[in-house]
Amino acid sequence: RHRFQIDRFEAMLRGYVAEGPPLSPQEAAHLVDAGRLITLELASRFARDVLEDEYFAFDAERYPDRRSHNRARTRAMLYLAQDMADQRDAVAALVERHVGGCCA
């Protein structure tokens, strides 16, 4: 099961703040939900390929067919998105701490 690793998110955030251009309050606020939304988008793409069976490659050593692999991918992304949702308040606190002015 995939887990959201908040320590890695914080490391990424610290690195960006140290080296990247300044974020507007709106951009910083979007950071709180962006990863979860992208994860849900990817889950929907995997789910679509369960039905259409044409886009993503699959690991033939671990799965009998492309649909089985995409079902597993969909499930993994949904678990990850739920874990991200469960940690949303902690993510918002980190963004507020490192960027400020967006999420308090």
XYZ file of C-alpha atoms in Angstrom:
104
model
C 0.000 0.000 0.000
C 1.331 3.407 -0.957
C 1.633 6.023 1.749
C 2.064 9.775 1.506
C 5.470 10.540 2.955
C 5.034 13.938 4.511
C 8.732 14.180 5.363
C 9.545 14.024 1.642
C 6.901 16.640 0.908
C 8.499 18.913 3.488
C 11.977 18.329 2.009
C 10.644 19.196 -1.468
C 8.923 22.287 -0.121
C 12.026 23.482 1.734
C 14.156 22.958 -1.371
C 11.740 24.868 -3.576
C 11.432 27.759 -1.137
C 15.230 27.974 -0.851
C 15.965 27.859 -4.587
C 12.819 28.651 -6.564
C 11.020 31.883 -7.304
C 8.707 33.209 -4.580
C 5.214 31.729 -4.472
C 2.142 33.911 -4.365
C -0.311 33.200 -1.540
C -2.671 31.634 -4.107
C 0.076 29.351 -5.477
C 1.061 28.328 -1.962
C -2.560 27.568 -1.073
C -2.841 25.340 -4.164
C 0.134 23.299 -2.951
C -2.010 21.918 -0.160
C -4.313 19.998 -2.525
C -2.332 19.781 -5.779
C -0.586 16.474 -5.107
C -3.815 14.764 -4.081
C -5.667 16.076 -7.125
C -2.913 14.935 -9.493
C -2.962 11.531 -7.805
C -6.730 11.289 -8.336
C -6.296 12.294 -11.978
C -3.750 9.515 -12.457
C -6.099 7.046 -10.733
C -8.814 8.007 -13.212
C -6.441 7.454 -16.136
C -5.512 3.995 -14.825
C -9.213 3.204 -14.280
C -10.025 4.264 -17.820
C -7.320 1.954 -19.111
C -8.856 -0.933 -17.150
C -11.821 -0.500 -19.499
C -10.045 0.474 -22.705
C -6.903 -1.630 -22.268
C -4.767 0.352 -24.673
C -2.486 2.959 -23.115
C -0.335 1.878 -20.181
C 2.204 -0.915 -20.440
C 2.144 -3.638 -17.802
C 4.519 -5.828 -15.839
C 3.964 -9.286 -17.326
C 6.030 -10.898 -14.571
C 3.694 -9.639 -11.837
C 0.308 -9.412 -13.575
C -1.508 -11.706 -16.007
C -2.657 -8.812 -18.202
C -2.722 -5.046 -18.618
C -6.156 -4.695 -16.994
C -5.025 -6.443 -13.810
C -2.005 -4.185 -13.518
C -4.097 -1.069 -14.125
C -6.633 -2.198 -11.508
C -3.771 -2.481 -9.009
C -2.456 0.932 -10.056
C -5.897 2.496 -9.677
C -6.305 1.029 -6.212
C -2.815 2.180 -5.165
C -3.462 5.750 -6.333
C -6.810 5.856 -4.534
C -5.195 4.660 -1.290
C -2.459 7.267 -1.727
C -4.999 10.036 -2.378
C -6.923 9.030 0.755
C -3.728 9.082 2.801
C -2.975 12.549 1.422
C -6.479 13.703 2.362
C -6.010 12.299 5.863
C -2.807 14.364 6.233
C -4.169 17.543 4.637
C -4.057 19.601 7.836
C -0.414 18.655 8.386
C 0.415 19.568 4.769
C -1.324 22.940 5.181
C 0.655 23.588 8.364
C 3.927 22.829 6.560
C 3.050 25.115 3.658
C 2.096 27.865 6.098
C 5.335 27.375 8.048
C 7.653 27.367 5.036
C 5.829 29.750 2.678
C 3.503 31.683 4.966
C 0.451 33.805 4.390
C -1.692 31.187 2.721
C -3.108 28.494 4.878
C -3.623 29.588 8.470
